[in-house]
Amino acid sequence: MTTNHVTFCRICEPYCGLIATVDDGVITKLAPDPDHVLSRGFACKKGLNAHHLTHDAKRITRPMRRRTDGTFEAISWQAAIDAIGAKLNATRRAHGPHAIGLYVGNPAAFAYPHRLYATGFADAIGTRNVYGPGSTDNLSVFLAAHFLFGSPVMIPIPDVDRTDMMLCVGVNPAVSHGTILNLHRPLSRLKAITKRGGRLVVIDPRRSETAALASTHHFIRPDTDAWLLLAMIKLLFDERLVDTTFLARHGSGVDALRSALEPFTVAEAARRTQIDADTISALARDFAAADSAVCYSRVAVGRFGTVACWAAQLLNVVTGNLDRAGGAIFGDSYTDVGRLAKWGGLASYDRHRSRIGSYPDVMGELPSGILADEITTPGRDQIRALIVDAGNPVVSTAGGEALADALPKLELLVSIDLQLNATNRHADFILPATSMFERADFPLVHASLLSEPYVQWTEPVIAPVGEALEEWEIYQRLSDAMGLDVLAKRVITWARRGLKRLGKNVTPEPLLDLLLRAGPLGDRYGLKPGGLSLAKLKRHPHGIRLSAKRTGVLRKRLRTRDKRVRLFDPRLAPELARLQRVDEPDELPLRLIGRRDVRSHNSWMHHVAPLMSKRCTRLRVHPDDAATRGLVEDASARLSSANGSLDVVVAITDEVMPGVVSLPHGWSRRSTSHPTHDANPAPNANDLMDRHAIEPLAGMAFLNGVPVELQALPTT
Ligand SMILES: Nc1nc2c(c(=O)[nH]1)N[C@H]1C(S)=C(S)[C@@H](COP(=O)(O)OP(=O)(O)OC[C@H]3O[C@@H](n4cnc5c(=O)[nH]c(N)nc54)[C@H](O)[C@@H]3O)O[C@H]1N2
Ligand SMILES: Nc1nc2c(c(=O)[nH]1)N[C@H]1C(S)=C(S)[C@@H](COP(=O)(O)OP(=O)(O)OC[C@H]3O[C@@H](n4cnc5c(=O)[nH]c(N)nc54)[C@H](O)[C@@H]3O)O[C@H]1N2
Ligand code: SF4
Ligand SMILES: [Mo]
């Protein structure tokens, strides 16, 4: 029997609407949903091929245990949960809670109860050893928001549809489809900016796909964005082009900021960024003069991630573009995310420190760069058991090879995944998770990042394949086996009490229903007829657009004590000093930057054959740099950093600026015993990264702007 199901994609942040065709329990086709309230018929190739992962013949669909010879055998859920629970309890008893670590990867943000239960489980154990992709992605964006606005989750987003000038710094939304931003139909909405007479300006060492849509593109020497942005802000103060009324009303610490900015002159910024001084000055003046303007940025994975991300938001603030149409707006609608994060214990910074390196946590997460060392360094609190859930840190974190060497030293490694990867091939147990089509869902994690406020719900499209379970259920079972309460610390007491009064168990659906109904747009359990409830969402599978006040909400949203934007946090001072001190890192002449491909997603879409035909994993090199090294198109070359070397194939193009080379991440030459994956081995950019190059404030890895050299390899 053939049936069609309305659902939505959960690979990346737009959550595009999809129609799934199911034949006898198998998804045979995915099409964009033309009736989705926001995506209106847009979906990308990744989303449209996601069912190949669900029905991949090599997918892990039963709990697996590793035999002594390294192969895996299927076991029952009961046997797996009992064995893991007993070992985790024994480890905790013998060595304390920190001996158990968790790495919770990127896909955990795309299933609404996943993260809640994963962090709830870590809290129930009492471990501080929680890791994830944050330190290779966006923790410094969160920390910048914490410094400025008093909460790491209060991240203003670009008001793309109304802006007169969008300055994209270190983002490539034409390929990524947005980051820290829920933006449906991202391409047409970016194109609309210039169509309506606005400006899209891109700062990128590569003429990216977003740059191709832009009015102006400026190359920038990688990892120098903090200089550009700080010099722009200083110039605006010097030329009295800042919005003094806005700053007087909403800012605190203007004097401290002004003196901190003193060293960041346009002349010095021009030298470091390789953007000429006139261009920097004109950019700053244009930004301040625009009717509305917004800087949209994720310059997080350099040596100065937090300073750079802070400066990017600060530019919006000092020009009065915060909380204003066409500027940077707070994206909340059906719930107050800042308050929720505080109640849930998520809005933390420097609550605890790592054993190795004494790094502060950001929202409970520690830098992935120390994970291998936390496993191998003897002593109290050494990690002896690790759960890797929806992650592949051997491939996706800096210097992941060291982690690959460390994993076999663990007494227990548990993976929760759908497939074999370079990390869980070392696991003692692999627990099969559902794919997105086998679970109900709601775009919860992006609740404060909605460029157009909306809600939607999907039922599962098919029953779980094999014995796959949702992660929340896995954590629930594990906690039950260990005698722990998985949600003890996270779920606010009133939620528990409220649900009890309604005669409901504390499980994800009733919790979500409560969030919606008790929220500002909720039906308040009948008091506000027509308001939101899960039942209402279920009646509108293509989503519901919401009307919510999006500007003029600053004081309500700010979580600083004095309800002012904290323009300068003294914790930034040592970083500003280091920024001036550190110039060019060493003698290697080229700078390596990353790249994403529309047809792959981090380390895990490589199993999908239809996506792989046009992939490009070559190193992009400027013609001048190729010529001086005697390199021709498709030549093999050795790319070396202080940390290691890789053999790459070269693509020569002036889309990268001279002195810069670009290689995608997420690839690996390690065997995963998967036919498609093994047919597509490619160099792992992270083999060149130094895991110990950790930015001190947010623990960011240094992945963009890494010094490298390139040499031709003899042809064989
Ligand atoms: N050099 C370099 N490195 C980078 C980056 C970079 O730009 N340059 N980018 C970084 C970024 S932004 C990120 S987010 C990280 C990502 O790094 P990680 O968070 O480690 O995630 P992935 O490598 O994408 O691996 C995800 C795993 O989850 C599995 N999976 C997929 N869906 C599900 C699911 O629903 N449930 C479960 N349990 N598992 C699932 C996949 O099979 C895969 O094995 O990589 C980072 N690494
Ligand atoms: N197709 C696809 N989409 C994805 C993903 C994917 O793997 N594939 N991953 C998803 C995830 S997890 C994330 S976090 C988002 C990331 O979303 P984005 O941040 O939008 O994507 P990136 O590709 O990391 O974009 C970074 C851009 O910055 C440029 N850049 C590199 N170094 C510098 C620098 O020093 N300064 C400046 N100014 N620019 C620099 C790069 O050339 C690139 O164009 O994408 C998401 N969407
Ligand atoms: S842009 Fe592509 S991968 Fe991202 S949600 Fe939409 S369809 Fe899925
Ligand atoms: Mo990411």
Short mmCIF file of N, CA and C in Angstrom, two decimals, residues 72-158:
data_model
loop_
_atom_site.label_atom_id
_atom_site.label_comp_id
_atom_site.label_asym_id
_atom_site.label_seq_id
_atom_site.Cartn_x
_atom_site.Cartn_y
_atom_site.Cartn_z
N PHE A 72 31.29 -7.37 15.64
CA PHE A 72 30.13 -7.08 16.49
C PHE A 72 29.10 -8.19 16.39
N GLU A 73 28.40 -8.42 17.52
CA GLU A 73 27.27 -9.36 17.51
C GLU A 73 26.03 -8.64 18.04
N ALA A 74 24.87 -9.03 17.50
CA ALA A 74 23.62 -8.42 17.95
C ALA A 74 23.24 -9.03 19.30
N ILE A 75 22.75 -8.18 20.20
CA ILE A 75 22.24 -8.67 21.49
C ILE A 75 20.90 -8.00 21.77
N SER A 76 20.23 -8.43 22.81
CA SER A 76 18.92 -7.83 23.10
C SER A 76 19.11 -6.49 23.80
N TRP A 77 18.08 -5.66 23.74
CA TRP A 77 18.13 -4.38 24.47
C TRP A 77 18.36 -4.61 25.95
N GLN A 78 17.62 -5.60 26.48
CA GLN A 78 17.72 -5.84 27.92
C GLN A 78 19.16 -6.16 28.30
N ALA A 79 19.79 -7.04 27.51
CA ALA A 79 21.17 -7.44 27.82
C ALA A 79 22.10 -6.23 27.71
N ALA A 80 21.88 -5.40 26.69
CA ALA A 80 22.76 -4.24 26.48
C ALA A 80 22.59 -3.24 27.63
N ILE A 81 21.35 -2.90 27.95
CA ILE A 81 21.10 -1.90 29.02
C ILE A 81 21.62 -2.42 30.36
N ASP A 82 21.37 -3.70 30.64
CA ASP A 82 21.84 -4.27 31.92
C ASP A 82 23.36 -4.19 32.02
N ALA A 83 24.04 -4.60 30.93
CA ALA A 83 25.51 -4.64 30.98
C ALA A 83 26.09 -3.23 31.08
N ILE A 84 25.54 -2.30 30.31
CA ILE A 84 26.07 -0.92 30.32
C ILE A 84 25.76 -0.26 31.67
N GLY A 85 24.53 -0.43 32.13
CA GLY A 85 24.12 0.17 33.41
C GLY A 85 25.01 -0.34 34.55
N ALA A 86 25.27 -1.65 34.56
CA ALA A 86 26.09 -2.22 35.64
C ALA A 86 27.51 -1.67 35.58
N LYS A 87 28.06 -1.59 34.36
CA LYS A 87 29.44 -1.10 34.23
C LYS A 87 29.54 0.39 34.60
N LEU A 88 28.54 1.18 34.19
CA LEU A 88 28.57 2.61 34.52
C LEU A 88 28.45 2.81 36.04
N ASN A 89 27.58 2.04 36.65
CA ASN A 89 27.45 2.15 38.11
C ASN A 89 28.74 1.74 38.82
N ALA A 90 29.37 0.67 38.32
CA ALA A 90 30.61 0.21 38.95
C ALA A 90 31.70 1.28 38.80
N THR A 91 31.77 1.88 37.62
CA THR A 91 32.77 2.94 37.37
C THR A 91 32.52 4.13 38.29
N ARG A 92 31.25 4.50 38.40
CA ARG A 92 30.90 5.65 39.23
C ARG A 92 31.23 5.38 40.70
N ARG A 93 30.92 4.17 41.13
CA ARG A 93 31.22 3.84 42.54
C ARG A 93 32.72 3.86 42.80
N ALA A 94 33.47 3.26 41.87
CA ALA A 94 34.92 3.10 42.12
C ALA A 94 35.68 4.40 41.90
N HIS A 95 35.27 5.19 40.91
CA HIS A 95 36.11 6.34 40.51
C HIS A 95 35.39 7.69 40.55
N GLY A 96 34.14 7.69 40.93
CA GLY A 96 33.40 8.95 41.02
C GLY A 96 32.71 9.30 39.71
N PRO A 97 31.80 10.29 39.75
CA PRO A 97 30.97 10.58 38.58
C PRO A 97 31.74 11.08 37.36
N HIS A 98 32.86 11.81 37.60
CA HIS A 98 33.57 12.40 36.45
C HIS A 98 34.31 11.35 35.62
N ALA A 99 34.38 10.12 36.13
CA ALA A 99 35.01 9.05 35.34
C ALA A 99 34.13 8.62 34.17
N ILE A 100 32.89 9.12 34.16
CA ILE A 100 31.99 8.84 33.03
C ILE A 100 31.88 10.10 32.18
N GLY A 101 32.17 9.99 30.90
CA GLY A 101 32.09 11.13 29.99
C GLY A 101 30.99 10.95 28.96
N LEU A 102 30.54 12.08 28.41
CA LEU A 102 29.56 12.03 27.31
C LEU A 102 30.03 12.94 26.19
N TYR A 103 29.91 12.50 24.96
CA TYR A 103 30.07 13.39 23.81
C TYR A 103 28.74 13.36 23.08
N VAL A 104 28.05 14.48 23.06
CA VAL A 104 26.72 14.53 22.42
C VAL A 104 26.84 15.38 21.15
N GLY A 105 26.67 14.74 20.02
CA GLY A 105 27.00 15.37 18.74
C GLY A 105 25.88 16.20 18.14
N ASN A 106 26.18 16.75 16.99
CA ASN A 106 25.32 17.71 16.30
C ASN A 106 23.87 17.23 16.07
N PRO A 107 23.62 15.99 15.60
CA PRO A 107 22.22 15.61 15.35
C PRO A 107 21.34 15.64 16.60
N ALA A 108 21.95 15.71 17.79
CA ALA A 108 21.15 15.77 19.02
C ALA A 108 20.34 17.06 19.11
N ALA A 109 20.75 18.07 18.35
CA ALA A 109 20.00 19.33 18.38
C ALA A 109 18.74 19.25 17.53
N PHE A 110 18.58 18.15 16.81
CA PHE A 110 17.50 18.08 15.81
C PHE A 110 16.43 17.04 16.14
N ALA A 111 16.35 16.64 17.40
CA ALA A 111 15.24 15.80 17.87
C ALA A 111 14.86 16.41 19.21
N TYR A 112 13.60 16.81 19.37
CA TYR A 112 13.32 17.76 20.46
C TYR A 112 13.63 17.26 21.87
N PRO A 113 13.45 15.93 22.17
CA PRO A 113 13.79 15.56 23.55
C PRO A 113 15.24 15.11 23.74
N HIS A 114 15.98 15.03 22.64
CA HIS A 114 17.29 14.36 22.67
C HIS A 114 18.26 15.03 23.66
N ARG A 115 18.46 16.31 23.46
CA ARG A 115 19.44 17.03 24.26
C ARG A 115 19.00 17.11 25.73
N LEU A 116 17.72 17.32 25.93
CA LEU A 116 17.19 17.41 27.29
C LEU A 116 17.52 16.15 28.08
N TYR A 117 17.32 15.00 27.44
CA TYR A 117 17.56 13.74 28.14
C TYR A 117 19.06 13.44 28.24
N ALA A 118 19.83 13.80 27.22
CA ALA A 118 21.28 13.55 27.28
C ALA A 118 21.91 14.36 28.41
N THR A 119 21.56 15.65 28.48
CA THR A 119 22.15 16.47 29.55
C THR A 119 21.54 16.08 30.89
N GLY A 120 20.27 15.68 30.88
CA GLY A 120 19.65 15.21 32.12
C GLY A 120 20.37 13.97 32.65
N PHE A 121 20.76 13.11 31.74
CA PHE A 121 21.48 11.89 32.13
C PHE A 121 22.85 12.24 32.72
N ALA A 122 23.55 13.17 32.07
CA ALA A 122 24.86 13.61 32.59
C ALA A 122 24.70 14.23 33.97
N ASP A 123 23.66 15.02 34.14
CA ASP A 123 23.40 15.64 35.45
C ASP A 123 23.08 14.59 36.50
N ALA A 124 22.29 13.61 36.09
CA ALA A 124 21.91 12.56 37.06
C ALA A 124 23.15 11.79 37.51
N ILE A 125 24.08 11.57 36.60
CA ILE A 125 25.33 10.92 36.97
C ILE A 125 26.17 11.87 37.83
N GLY A 126 26.10 13.14 37.49
CA GLY A 126 26.87 14.15 38.24
C GLY A 126 28.23 14.42 37.62
N THR A 127 28.38 14.09 36.33
CA THR A 127 29.69 14.31 35.69
C THR A 127 29.79 15.70 35.07
N ARG A 128 30.99 16.27 35.15
CA ARG A 128 31.23 17.52 34.42
C ARG A 128 31.81 17.21 33.04
N ASN A 129 32.14 15.95 32.80
CA ASN A 129 32.81 15.61 31.54
C ASN A 129 31.83 15.45 30.39
N VAL A 130 31.28 16.58 29.99
CA VAL A 130 30.34 16.60 28.87
C VAL A 130 30.99 17.35 27.71
N TYR A 131 31.01 16.72 26.55
CA TYR A 131 31.66 17.28 25.36
C TYR A 131 30.66 17.26 24.21
N GLY A 132 31.03 17.92 23.14
CA GLY A 132 30.15 17.94 21.97
C GLY A 132 30.82 18.75 20.87
N PRO A 133 30.06 19.04 19.80
CA PRO A 133 30.66 19.80 18.70
C PRO A 133 30.72 21.30 18.99
N GLY A 134 30.21 21.75 20.12
CA GLY A 134 30.17 23.19 20.40
C GLY A 134 31.53 23.86 20.26
N SER A 135 32.58 23.20 20.72
CA SER A 135 33.90 23.85 20.68
C SER A 135 34.53 23.77 19.29
N THR A 136 33.89 23.06 18.34
CA THR A 136 34.33 23.16 16.95
C THR A 136 33.31 23.95 16.13
N ASP A 137 32.37 24.56 16.82
CA ASP A 137 31.27 25.19 16.08
C ASP A 137 30.93 26.57 16.65
N ASN A 138 30.22 26.64 17.73
CA ASN A 138 29.58 27.91 18.07
C ASN A 138 29.61 28.32 19.54
N LEU A 139 30.35 27.63 20.41
CA LEU A 139 30.30 28.01 21.83
C LEU A 139 30.66 29.48 22.03
N SER A 140 31.55 30.01 21.20
CA SER A 140 31.93 31.40 21.40
C SER A 140 30.82 32.36 20.95
N VAL A 141 29.95 31.91 20.06
CA VAL A 141 28.78 32.72 19.72
C VAL A 141 27.87 32.81 20.96
N PHE A 142 27.69 31.67 21.62
CA PHE A 142 26.89 31.64 22.84
C PHE A 142 27.52 32.50 23.93
N LEU A 143 28.84 32.36 24.06
CA LEU A 143 29.52 33.09 25.13
C LEU A 143 29.46 34.60 24.88
N ALA A 144 29.59 35.00 23.63
CA ALA A 144 29.49 36.43 23.31
C ALA A 144 28.11 36.96 23.73
N ALA A 145 27.07 36.16 23.48
CA ALA A 145 25.72 36.57 23.88
C ALA A 145 25.63 36.65 25.40
N HIS A 146 26.28 35.73 26.07
CA HIS A 146 26.28 35.74 27.54
C HIS A 146 26.93 37.02 28.06
N PHE A 147 28.07 37.36 27.48
CA PHE A 147 28.77 38.58 27.91
C PHE A 147 27.91 39.83 27.65
N LEU A 148 27.33 39.90 26.47
CA LEU A 148 26.61 41.12 26.08
C LEU A 148 25.21 41.21 26.69
N PHE A 149 24.49 40.07 26.62
CA PHE A 149 23.06 40.13 26.92
C PHE A 149 22.67 39.36 28.18
N GLY A 150 23.64 38.72 28.81
CA GLY A 150 23.38 38.10 30.11
C GLY A 150 22.91 36.66 30.05
N SER A 151 22.81 36.10 28.84
CA SER A 151 22.44 34.69 28.74
C SER A 151 23.03 34.12 27.46
N PRO A 152 23.62 32.95 27.53
CA PRO A 152 24.21 32.38 26.31
C PRO A 152 23.18 32.04 25.24
N VAL A 153 21.93 31.92 25.62
CA VAL A 153 20.94 31.57 24.58
C VAL A 153 20.28 32.78 23.95
N MET A 154 20.56 33.98 24.47
CA MET A 154 19.94 35.17 23.88
C MET A 154 20.78 35.68 22.71
N ILE A 155 20.72 34.95 21.63
CA ILE A 155 21.52 35.31 20.46
C ILE A 155 20.61 36.02 19.45
N PRO A 156 20.87 37.31 19.20
CA PRO A 156 20.03 37.98 18.20
C PRO A 156 20.32 37.43 16.80
N ILE A 157 19.29 37.36 16.00
CA ILE A 157 19.43 36.81 14.65
C ILE A 157 19.18 37.91 13.62
N PRO A 158 19.72 37.74 12.41
CA PRO A 158 19.51 38.78 11.40
C PRO A 158 18.06 38.81 10.92
#
